[in-house]
Amino acid sequence: MNARILNLMEEVRSGRCSPEEAADQISGLRLEEVAGFARLDLGRTIRCGVPEVVLAEGKDTTHLVGIMKRYVEVSGRCVASRATEEQAAAIQESVPDLTCEYYPDARIVILTNGTEKPSSGGIVGIITAGTSDIRVAEEARLIAEEMGCRTLTAYDVGAAGIHRLFPALNELRDADAFVVCAGREGTLPAVVAGLVGRPVIGVPVSVGYGYMGKGEAALASMLQSCAVLAVVNIDAGFTAGAFAAQIATGVQRE
Amino acid sequence: MNARILNLMEEVRSGRCSPEEAADQISGLRLEEVAGFARLDLGRTIRCGVPEVVLAEGKDTTHLVGIMKRYVEVSGRCVASRATEEQAAAIQESVPDLTCEYYPDARIVILTNGTEKPSSGGIVGIITAGTSDIRVAEEARLIAEEMGCRTLTAYDVGAAGIHRLFPALNELRDADAFVVCAGREGTLPAVVAGLVGRPVIGVPVSVGYGYMGKGEAALASMLQSCAVLAVVNIDAGFTAGAFAAQIATGVQRE
Amino acid sequence: MNARILNLMEEVRSGRCSPEEAADQISGLRLEEVAGFARLDLGRTIRCGVPEVVLAEGKDTTHLVGIMKRYVEVSGRCVASRATEEQAAAIQESVPDLTCEYYPDARIVILTNGTEKPSSGGIVGIITAGTSDIRVAEEARLIAEEMGCRTLTAYDVGAAGIHRLFPALNELRDADAFVVCAGREGTLPAVVAGLVGRPVIGVPVSVGYGYMGKGEAALASMLQSCAVLAVVNIDAGFTAGAFAAQIATGVQRE
Amino acid sequence: MNARILNLMEEVRSGRCSPEEAADQISGLRLEEVAGFARLDLGRTIRCGVPEVVLAEGKDTTHLVGIMKRYVEVSGRCVASRATEEQAAAIQESVPDLTCEYYPDARIVILTNGTEKPSSGGIVGIITAGTSDIRVAEEARLIAEEMGCRTLTAYDVGAAGIHRLFPALNELRDADAFVVCAGREGTLPAVVAGLVGRPVIGVPVSVGYGYMGKGEAALASMLQSCAVLAVVNIDAGFTAGAFAAQIATGVQRE
Amino acid sequence: MNARILNLMEEVRSGRCSPEEAADQISGLRLEEVAGFARLDLGRTIRCGVPEVVLAEGKDTTHLVGIMKRYVEVSGRCVASRATEEQAAAIQESVPDLTCEYYPDARIVILTNGTEKPSSGGIVGIITAGTSDIRVAEEARLIAEEMGCRTLTAYDVGAAGIHRLFPALNELRDADAFVVCAGREGTLPAVVAGLVGRPVIGVPVSVGYGYMGKGEAALASMLQSCAVLAVVNIDAGFTAGAFAAQIATGVQRE
Amino acid sequence: MNARILNLMEEVRSGRCSPEEAADQISGLRLEEVAGFARLDLGRTIRCGVPEVVLAEGKDTTHLVGIMKRYVEVSGRCVASRATEEQAAAIQESVPDLTCEYYPDARIVILTNGTEKPSSGGIVGIITAGTSDIRVAEEARLIAEEMGCRTLTAYDVGAAGIHRLFPALNELRDADAFVVCAGREGTLPAVVAGLVGRPVIGVPVSVGYGYMGKGEAALASMLQSCAVLAVVNIDAGFTAGAFAAQIATGVQRE
Amino acid sequence: MNARILNLMEEVRSGRCSPEEAADQISGLRLEEVAGFARLDLGRTIRCGVPEVVLAEGKDTTHLVGIMKRYVEVSGRCVASRATEEQAAAIQESVPDLTCEYYPDARIVILTNGTEKPSSGGIVGIITAGTSDIRVAEEARLIAEEMGCRTLTAYDVGAAGIHRLFPALNELRDADAFVVCAGREGTLPAVVAGLVGRPVIGVPVSVGYGYMGKGEAALASMLQSCAVLAVVNIDAGFTAGAFAAQIATGVQRE
Amino acid sequence: MNARILNLMEEVRSGRCSPEEAADQISGLRLEEVAGFARLDLGRTIRCGVPEVVLAEGKDTTHLVGIMKRYVEVSGRCVASRATEEQAAAIQESVPDLTCEYYPDARIVILTNGTEKPSSGGIVGIITAGTSDIRVAEEARLIAEEMGCRTLTAYDVGAAGIHRLFPALNELRDADAFVVCAGREGTLPAVVAGLVGRPVIGVPVSVGYGYMGKGEAALASMLQSCAVLAVVNIDAGFTAGAFAAQIATGVQRE
């Protein structure tokens, strides 16, 4: 932008542009500036490394396709979360020239015009306590990958016995950050946080019945934990994956 | 600001200022601009007609006095809410050259350098169900007056019998907006909203014991009410008074 | 009513009416009066400018049609909220001589005998954070229009990027009051309230999953907001629209 | 350990040790092994870079001093959180040969035998919305520094007007991770997360009255936020500071 | 029972019965006594005037029919609450010799062998705020009638305008007790309690959406009410009707 | 009132009063009428048999004395609930010519000018599970007695063993209605309701710690009870006593 | 009892007792029987092995001493829970001839006339996560000992590092049942339950701040746990100790 | 394991095995040991006597069958809880050579390769208040039987009248532990705990509507109960059955 103002100055000095015209143009630029300031949010992908994710749930297909196409035009790729198989099929049908991948476990659709995912060099480890937590973990995994990270996963380490945890942690030892998904009483994230030296993000999963079921007890016990643990909303795989990718990318960027 | 840029253009054209210098200065101006944009918030008094209100609760006196003096310098008047008598005394002592009024019911301190309250011509009616609600109503009244409104009050119309309501509403018939404060089951705001043709803001008051006591049942019943009623937080006299004053001032401004 | 009593007095004096007959008639009037007092509620449309709105949800069609017809007879127009498409079709079929409009987004049916909406001259601005909030905003819009206001809308200003907010607020700058609908954390109403000088009514929308989802976090954050903001129940588009229309109409009435 | 077993084998072979004695010794070794495995937790400081923090609240002084001295012996430094001034004084008195610093805002006591804090090279940015949030932020700051990070702070950026946020973020632009403390509706962390490219940890602060006050609305709105944001328990400055330091240290370690 | 024991004593004295036999018989009597004491519950109909009511919801038909037949055998009549139309039809089919009435609004089935309802002379007044509350009111009405009371009803007095309340209360002026059903903010019971001199039982009805919807706000506001009002569980028409009938029957019994 | 109007008509006819004057007077009467309608509430003592009870809690003494004196003037007696010993002493001192009784358990002050309590002939049985419930029971007892009932009490029947329940119920067998106070899990009211044939009002008492303590579990279990039981707010001895007295008085009135 | 009746029969037969007298006596016996049945509760100590425990909290000293003396007379020993040091001193003073032990951690007073505790042979293991949990654990310990069990304790095994857990469990390996007390996220009971083959009772302790603090998260996570774990109320050391003693005693009794 | 090491020692001494080989083998054993330590969890069946129970709910059939087959291979038997009839049929079809029993009430599938259940000699008594509680009780029963206990059941003792309770308790008098399932206000477990001398585990059942319905009031009242009672999660028949079996087995094992 400096260049543009400098050019204008040159034109004023050279007489090609009157001071009044220049002042007007600069005011215009300033308006653009203010709008641009507000528009910063548009640049979230560039600024924060977080891709645009559209919540498919509750959106009608036309609307959803419209939004996703717009984002693909702007940034080459677009992710829709909580999408049904029907929505995925409808998207594919509506934009046959774009590539549409559907991940039923994660309920995620990724629409691209061939633009590749970035590559940050960061590594995110993703762990689940049980098999019911995998759908949330997969959401985290796909987002982290969209943000350029490599992912290492160890699913069902709690359900199959804690003996799987130690080898699993060993396999994931290169991770820069961990996402740990757990429902019911949700203690696995604290256990992992007590064993690894890297940041652990706990994701309560809406599993479990009765009192404080559906992830509520998990959320509570993660927030109350003595371990050094940060938490996201129940089932918020997207947030956890993106947060872990931010950490991992930062580690590699230095 | 246009004038300033125009001057700069003239200096460029006249050669008194190089294009590079000018571009730098304009960048500087733009930074100011962006900061100015952000600084809009400082101008809340001017923009929204809402005075600066400092929450005294939990602040130590030095800190509190510092903040209030700064605001008095900027806008001539400053309001502190939830202030203790001790805080009020300490403020008065610290700034003997300013005028410090303390309203113990409302727990409000108003500090001024002699600047008068504005006068908007709007009228706010303030009603309480019982005597315990008066402290909240007084907070609403003082804020509405700070914002330039005249206030009409009818306190304790529920506790003293609903027969007080009708004459009271008659006396308050010129109000442009109503603030109605009630604890326990909190039904008075809906009753008033069903009887007057002007907007009614319900304020749940933290009165009442047992299940959903301390204003919680009042909040719930106001939100569930069939009447056309808007609600603020429990005990939020400030918000209700300011909101009503915004309405009343708008009515008069047209 | 004074005129009517005065006429009666004249008839007593002139002997056209005996004192007994007059006393009886006046008693009748008084009964009417008392009933009329009670009946004030019937006159809500006239008194408060709020139209009758029938909650269609959970009502069987015969019942619903009966109530709506009665209101159309009395006031020319009737609004039913939370109506299904089936209910709308059934209403239209039952009263083919009336005009029945169905707004599927807002789930509102408007039934009229050709009576026009009033025109108050007030303007209500209606804003949504996302597309999921539009259904609630549309309910607010239709009610505000039924109450004689013009409406200006800016939908999806949050979802499409906050850069839409500033131009949108500019387009809505003539609004006398604002209704701002938002789910999840529900921060948009406070942002708008910090930027405009007119009253803002926040409407929490039942969007968002997990902890305090379905509008509960939005309600909480609106009530806790430092901004001057009044709130209605989750999804209560009707109340917000009617409340904003009351404000806007008052502004124009002066 | 292999060496030790090998030696034993040699002794068995050489007859210096009977098979029975050797079997017994190996069993003993195995017990040590198991205990050693369990004892991993002792090494949390080394393993996770998180210092031992003792919760002073509710502990009697003798007990507290005992625990802290033990940790100082092991690792040279010990932190006690939620300590009263009385506890701090009592600690100092009990161990006059150790250095005891008390931070009244953060309610933290740091006891050392002269061992220096580590230095990781990481930078943690700490921001508060208001002045009431500073006590929590200070807890985060002290822990992050104990973990070897440099800290940059910007306090009260919300209360003093959002115009302070932009310069503040500029000053904190080198931070590897951010801790953002806010009470009431708690929106500042999401705002910061939308503006910076580094991980942001939201800390709800127990400020605010009425419905979902005392940090509950803040927690809810942070969890519901669309921004990429991780959250810790209400007032959990320690957890947030340690988590941010883990991120920041990782960034520098690579 | 004294007579029976006395007879036994006579038989002992007369030698017709040995002391051992008598002691055994008395032990038997005592066992009966103890069992009888426990069995008091069986006699609830006689003792408390409350009929046996079977919760049909979630019971399979065979089971339900079996229980109801047993009660009809014992007491001539049996009531099943929360019964579907399918259950009602199945009951009728299974016991063609009994009379089975189904009340779809109240979701109540009454099965009889021709035994008439008792007649206590008591009168219960039943009022609803809206039409959605009628299903609960009808449950109350049918139970009160099963307990021998006459019922007077005034439904929808709130929805159709409070002007219906006064004539309605006039029509119900002979009631010995009132059941008042209301959803949303649930204020009607307190209004009625303030106007009549007889006991009023408030029944919160699971109507209303959003915060504390589904009868929760109604329950809270009834419990917090300043009026003299007793409350039953949300939708508990049965309990309210039976409680009111207990009052009304007592009034007549004296 | 007819007579008064008729007189006025006569005066109009006879020319002693002009039609205009008469119309004015009738308007005045009508205003009185409307006010009178509203004033009904003033007559609560007469209409509903419920005495005026002033909540002393949170009221300053001057205010409290003023209100109580006014009520004593009107009705001869006044009750203040939740009064401290200090308040009671202050009242006595302020109005030495009135009789002031203080019941420390019930925290009730009764102020009279010598007017006797009414006598309705009704009998209210009051039972508590433990000794901690007595303060609430005493509040119920005093109110019931103020309303003219005789009371029979059985305190601590649960704590001292359920064996006290049966003799106690026997002693209370003449009661027309029962108030049963219980904290913790609050099961006694349901037990009593299953054993007596008269209405039982359950009062949850704010006793018990931990999960749903302070009367919350008691409230929940009373509302969920299968027994025919009506409930009042936690600790609402006043409401329960007044409600029971309404029942008991009705029984005797017939 | 049979013997007694048989004797009576003999007396009837022999003429020493008239049939009428015998019938009366038997009625009396039966009344005793019924009362005795009810009185079963008195025999809780004998029947269930659970000693009488008086809640001292909120009781005045006279009352408390009275109750405890009565129990000591009946059963030789009496326990008061949640007693202050003042209450303990007052008890000792009032009954100088009895032995009064006060345990300040557990806030328990044990009053005896020299009667020894029973000895069941059972062993109860009591474990706490932290030092703040000890007060609850001590309550459990004292009750279990009153019920005749030997207790083994391992306190603070979590706070001092999980490496203490394994040796601790080894030391407690003879326990027939375990009581495990933990606050905050409350995971220790599930860990223990996964490692031992005997029943584990989890006791949530009211430790921890913020969201679901004060034992609420602990309760939730214990109830949601996959481990085989039974739970008692927050801080309910008494219940847990007594329950564990019931188990342990049963084991030994066989 | 000592034997194995001793053998190795012998081989070293005898020269059949070199010290190096032996050290390697012992290291291997130690690795096995450590893994085995971790793997302890695998040995839950042996260690704790609790069988592996797979939560079928939400698992797809292939996954479910895979897990169950693995467990059957390891331990001969596997239990799946919350299984639908479809899942049961699919399991049977997939593994025709194994025996698959489906219990529709308990929604439990038991898959075996012919391995018999163990037999511990313990006896578990299982009681329900109503018929709706049977599905939870059956889950408890099947698990207790899988763990080698004999079960005695008394279902519907509350619904059919408390007179069934005493004979039922008599029939169950040999039980070593009791599981008592109850919904709504959930008082039956406390009643049973007051009558029997053996441990009682309360299971709240998700029955009941309105406030704190679906087992929440039952959970609350069980936790608040004065009786010596331990509790499990709402509907947690599995946990209660396994816990009771642990108690019962211990009793017999001694």
Short mmCIF file of C-alpha atoms in Angstrom, two decimals, chain F:
data_model
loop_
_atom_site.label_atom_id
_atom_site.label_comp_id
_atom_site.label_asym_id
_atom_site.label_seq_id
_atom_site.Cartn_x
_atom_site.Cartn_y
_atom_site.Cartn_z
CA MET F 1 -73.85 1.68 45.13
CA ASN F 2 -77.04 1.51 43.10
CA ALA F 3 -78.69 3.58 45.78
CA ARG F 4 -76.09 6.24 45.44
CA ILE F 5 -76.54 6.44 41.70
CA LEU F 6 -80.29 6.43 42.07
CA ASN F 7 -80.05 9.37 44.46
CA LEU F 8 -77.96 11.19 41.97
CA MET F 9 -80.51 10.51 39.22
CA GLU F 10 -83.21 11.90 41.46
CA GLU F 11 -81.18 15.01 42.00
CA VAL F 12 -80.73 15.41 38.27
CA ARG F 13 -84.40 14.94 37.66
CA SER F 14 -85.32 17.38 40.38
CA GLY F 15 -82.85 19.88 39.01
CA ARG F 16 -80.83 19.98 42.20
CA CYS F 17 -77.90 18.67 40.25
CA SER F 18 -77.04 19.55 36.66
CA PRO F 19 -76.44 16.72 34.16
CA GLU F 20 -72.85 17.86 33.86
CA GLU F 21 -72.26 17.67 37.59
CA ALA F 22 -73.89 14.25 37.72
CA ALA F 23 -71.81 12.96 34.82
CA ASP F 24 -68.71 14.15 36.61
CA GLN F 25 -69.75 12.49 39.83
CA ILE F 26 -70.55 9.26 38.06
CA SER F 27 -67.18 9.32 36.36
CA GLY F 28 -65.73 9.79 39.77
CA LEU F 29 -67.70 6.86 41.08
CA ARG F 30 -66.50 4.83 38.20
CA LEU F 31 -62.94 5.73 38.99
CA GLU F 32 -63.58 4.66 42.55
CA GLU F 33 -65.10 1.54 41.11
CA VAL F 34 -62.05 0.74 39.08
CA ALA F 35 -59.77 1.64 41.93
CA GLY F 36 -62.01 -0.42 44.18
CA PHE F 37 -61.65 -3.31 41.87
CA ALA F 38 -57.95 -2.96 42.03
CA ARG F 39 -58.13 -2.39 45.74
CA LEU F 40 -59.60 -5.85 46.19
CA ASP F 41 -56.10 -6.88 46.97
CA LEU F 42 -56.16 -4.69 50.04
CA GLY F 43 -58.91 -6.90 51.31
CA ARG F 44 -56.85 -10.06 51.18
CA THR F 45 -57.26 -10.64 54.89
CA ILE F 46 -61.04 -10.56 54.61
CA ARG F 47 -61.32 -12.28 51.27
CA CYS F 48 -58.77 -15.10 51.62
CA GLY F 49 -58.33 -15.29 55.36
CA VAL F 50 -54.60 -14.80 54.88
CA PRO F 51 -53.02 -12.25 57.20
CA GLU F 52 -50.55 -9.67 55.99
CA VAL F 53 -47.05 -10.95 56.48
CA VAL F 54 -44.13 -8.58 56.11
CA LEU F 55 -40.75 -9.97 55.10
CA ALA F 56 -38.42 -8.39 57.68
CA GLU F 57 -35.26 -9.70 56.07
CA GLY F 58 -33.30 -6.93 54.43
CA LYS F 59 -35.64 -4.18 55.60
CA ASP F 60 -34.27 -1.37 57.78
CA THR F 61 -36.05 -1.01 61.07
CA THR F 62 -37.75 2.33 60.47
CA HIS F 63 -39.23 1.07 57.26
CA LEU F 64 -40.28 -2.19 58.88
CA VAL F 65 -41.91 -0.51 61.84
CA GLY F 66 -43.76 1.87 59.55
CA ILE F 67 -45.24 -0.91 57.47
CA MET F 68 -46.19 -3.00 60.47
CA LYS F 69 -47.86 -0.11 62.27
CA ARG F 70 -49.95 0.63 59.21
CA TYR F 71 -51.14 -2.96 59.05
CA VAL F 72 -51.92 -3.06 62.78
CA GLU F 73 -54.01 0.06 62.33
CA VAL F 74 -55.95 -1.56 59.50
CA SER F 75 -56.37 -5.08 60.81
CA GLY F 76 -55.29 -5.11 64.43
CA ARG F 77 -52.47 -7.58 63.95
CA CYS F 78 -49.38 -7.86 61.79
CA VAL F 79 -46.84 -10.63 61.28
CA ALA F 80 -43.23 -10.10 60.23
CA SER F 81 -41.26 -13.12 59.04
CA ARG F 82 -37.51 -13.75 58.94
CA ALA F 83 -36.98 -11.11 61.61
CA THR F 84 -33.82 -10.92 63.68
CA GLU F 85 -33.86 -10.54 67.43
CA GLU F 86 -32.50 -7.03 66.91
CA GLN F 87 -35.39 -6.13 64.64
CA ALA F 88 -37.87 -7.52 67.14
CA ALA F 89 -36.34 -5.46 69.94
CA ALA F 90 -36.35 -2.35 67.79
CA ILE F 91 -39.99 -2.81 66.88
CA GLN F 92 -41.00 -3.24 70.49
CA GLU F 93 -39.09 -0.12 71.43
CA SER F 94 -40.63 1.95 68.64
CA VAL F 95 -44.22 1.07 69.43
CA PRO F 96 -44.33 0.60 73.20
CA ASP F 97 -48.12 0.81 73.21
CA LEU F 98 -48.50 -2.23 70.97
CA THR F 99 -47.83 -5.84 71.95
CA CYS F 100 -44.85 -7.37 70.22
CA GLU F 101 -44.11 -11.06 70.52
CA TYR F 102 -40.93 -12.54 69.09
CA TYR F 103 -40.56 -16.23 68.29
CA PRO F 104 -36.85 -16.81 67.78
CA ASP F 105 -37.18 -20.31 66.28
CA ALA F 106 -39.62 -19.14 63.67
CA ARG F 107 -37.93 -15.74 63.42
CA ILE F 108 -41.43 -14.25 63.52
CA VAL F 109 -42.62 -11.06 65.15
CA ILE F 110 -46.32 -10.59 65.86
CA LEU F 111 -47.43 -7.05 66.56
CA THR F 112 -50.93 -6.39 67.84
CA ASN F 113 -53.04 -3.65 69.35
CA GLY F 114 -54.82 -6.22 71.46
CA THR F 115 -57.02 -7.53 68.66
CA GLU F 116 -57.47 -11.25 69.17
CA LYS F 117 -56.64 -13.87 66.56
CA PRO F 118 -59.72 -15.16 64.75
CA SER F 119 -60.94 -18.67 65.50
CA SER F 120 -61.93 -20.81 62.57
CA GLY F 121 -62.30 -24.16 64.28
CA GLY F 122 -59.91 -25.75 61.79
CA ILE F 123 -57.03 -27.92 62.96
CA VAL F 124 -53.64 -28.06 61.28
CA GLY F 125 -51.17 -30.85 62.02
CA ILE F 126 -47.52 -29.90 61.75
CA ILE F 127 -44.79 -32.52 61.61
CA THR F 128 -41.04 -32.34 61.21
CA ALA F 129 -38.58 -35.04 60.30
CA GLY F 130 -35.74 -33.59 62.37
CA THR F 131 -34.93 -30.87 64.82
CA SER F 132 -33.40 -28.66 62.14
CA ASP F 133 -36.79 -28.47 60.46
CA ILE F 134 -38.51 -26.99 63.51
CA ARG F 135 -37.74 -23.36 62.63
CA VAL F 136 -39.72 -23.77 59.40
CA ALA F 137 -42.51 -25.69 61.11
CA GLU F 138 -42.85 -23.00 63.75
CA GLU F 139 -43.33 -20.40 61.03
CA ALA F 140 -46.12 -22.55 59.60
CA ARG F 141 -47.64 -23.02 63.05
CA LEU F 142 -47.73 -19.33 63.92
CA ILE F 143 -49.31 -18.38 60.60
CA ALA F 144 -51.92 -21.11 60.85
CA GLU F 145 -52.77 -19.90 64.32
CA GLU F 146 -52.96 -16.29 63.10
CA MET F 147 -55.52 -17.55 60.60
CA GLY F 148 -57.65 -18.95 63.38
CA CYS F 149 -56.62 -22.59 63.39
CA ARG F 150 -55.69 -24.78 66.28
CA THR F 151 -52.39 -26.56 65.65
CA LEU F 152 -51.12 -29.96 66.68
CA THR F 153 -47.43 -30.57 66.36
CA ALA F 154 -45.15 -33.59 66.25
CA TYR F 155 -41.57 -32.55 65.84
CA ASP F 156 -38.49 -34.69 65.18
CA VAL F 157 -40.45 -37.85 64.39
CA GLY F 158 -37.91 -38.95 61.82
CA ALA F 159 -34.72 -38.15 63.67
CA ALA F 160 -35.86 -39.88 66.83
CA GLY F 161 -36.88 -42.95 64.85
CA ILE F 162 -39.89 -43.69 62.67
CA HIS F 163 -41.43 -45.38 65.70
CA ARG F 164 -42.45 -41.91 66.80
CA LEU F 165 -44.40 -41.41 63.57
CA PHE F 166 -47.27 -43.74 64.34
CA PRO F 167 -48.13 -42.47 67.84
CA ALA F 168 -47.61 -38.95 66.52
CA LEU F 169 -50.02 -39.46 63.64
CA ASN F 170 -52.47 -40.86 66.15
CA GLU F 171 -52.21 -37.74 68.28
CA LEU F 172 -52.69 -35.60 65.20
CA ARG F 173 -55.58 -37.64 63.85
CA ASP F 174 -58.03 -34.73 64.16
CA ALA F 175 -56.07 -32.47 61.87
CA ASP F 176 -57.90 -31.22 58.78
CA ALA F 177 -54.63 -30.76 56.91
CA PHE F 178 -50.97 -31.55 57.49
CA VAL F 179 -47.79 -29.57 57.01
CA VAL F 180 -44.76 -31.88 56.91
CA CYS F 181 -41.29 -30.31 56.94
CA ALA F 182 -38.21 -32.29 55.92
CA GLY F 183 -34.73 -31.61 54.61
CA ARG F 184 -32.08 -33.83 53.00
CA GLU F 185 -33.96 -36.41 50.87
CA GLY F 186 -37.31 -35.17 52.19
CA THR F 187 -39.28 -38.41 52.17
CA LEU F 188 -41.39 -37.91 55.29
CA PRO F 189 -44.19 -35.92 53.60
CA ALA F 190 -44.82 -38.77 51.14
CA VAL F 191 -44.83 -41.30 53.97
CA VAL F 192 -47.39 -39.23 55.88
CA ALA F 193 -49.46 -38.69 52.72
CA GLY F 194 -49.59 -42.45 52.30
CA LEU F 195 -50.93 -42.94 55.81
CA VAL F 196 -53.49 -40.20 56.39
CA GLY F 197 -56.65 -39.38 54.51
CA ARG F 198 -56.26 -35.61 54.67
CA PRO F 199 -54.24 -33.27 52.44
CA VAL F 200 -50.51 -33.15 53.15
CA ILE F 201 -48.34 -30.17 52.19
CA GLY F 202 -44.64 -30.93 51.93
CA VAL F 203 -42.12 -28.25 52.90
CA PRO F 204 -38.54 -28.89 51.78
CA VAL F 205 -36.14 -27.54 54.41
CA SER F 206 -32.72 -26.15 53.53
CA VAL F 207 -30.85 -28.85 55.42
CA GLY F 208 -28.28 -31.23 53.97
CA TYR F 209 -24.93 -30.74 52.31
CA GLY F 210 -23.35 -31.86 49.07
CA TYR F 211 -25.19 -32.62 45.86
CA MET F 212 -28.66 -31.08 45.78
CA GLY F 213 -28.31 -30.23 49.44
CA LYS F 214 -29.98 -27.30 51.18
CA GLY F 215 -33.44 -28.65 50.48
CA GLU F 216 -33.06 -29.13 46.74
CA ALA F 217 -33.17 -32.93 46.85
CA ALA F 218 -36.11 -32.70 49.22
CA LEU F 219 -37.98 -30.45 46.80
CA ALA F 220 -37.20 -32.77 43.90
CA SER F 221 -38.25 -35.92 45.67
CA MET F 222 -41.48 -34.35 46.92
CA LEU F 223 -42.37 -33.19 43.41
CA GLN F 224 -41.51 -36.61 41.96
CA SER F 225 -43.35 -38.51 44.67
CA CYS F 226 -46.03 -41.00 43.72
CA ALA F 227 -47.96 -39.92 46.82
CA VAL F 228 -50.69 -37.29 46.61
CA LEU F 229 -48.70 -34.38 47.90
CA ALA F 230 -48.57 -30.66 47.23
CA VAL F 231 -45.38 -28.74 47.75
CA VAL F 232 -44.24 -25.21 48.57
CA ASN F 233 -40.90 -23.50 48.15
CA ILE F 234 -37.88 -24.51 50.24
CA ASP F 235 -38.27 -23.16 53.79
CA ALA F 236 -41.65 -21.62 52.94
CA GLY F 237 -43.25 -22.28 56.29
CA PHE F 238 -45.49 -19.28 55.87
CA THR F 239 -47.03 -20.48 52.61
CA ALA F 240 -47.52 -24.01 53.90
CA GLY F 241 -49.10 -22.85 57.14
CA ALA F 242 -51.44 -20.45 55.38
CA PHE F 243 -52.38 -23.03 52.75
CA ALA F 244 -53.14 -25.66 55.40
CA ALA F 245 -55.17 -23.13 57.34
CA GLN F 246 -57.19 -22.34 54.23
CA ILE F 247 -58.02 -26.03 53.91
CA ALA F 248 -58.76 -26.49 57.59
CA THR F 249 -60.91 -23.39 57.79
CA GLY F 250 -62.90 -24.48 54.76
CA VAL F 251 -63.56 -27.82 56.35
CA GLN F 252 -64.95 -26.18 59.45
CA ARG F 253 -66.83 -23.47 57.59
CA GLU F 254 -69.14 -25.87 55.80
#
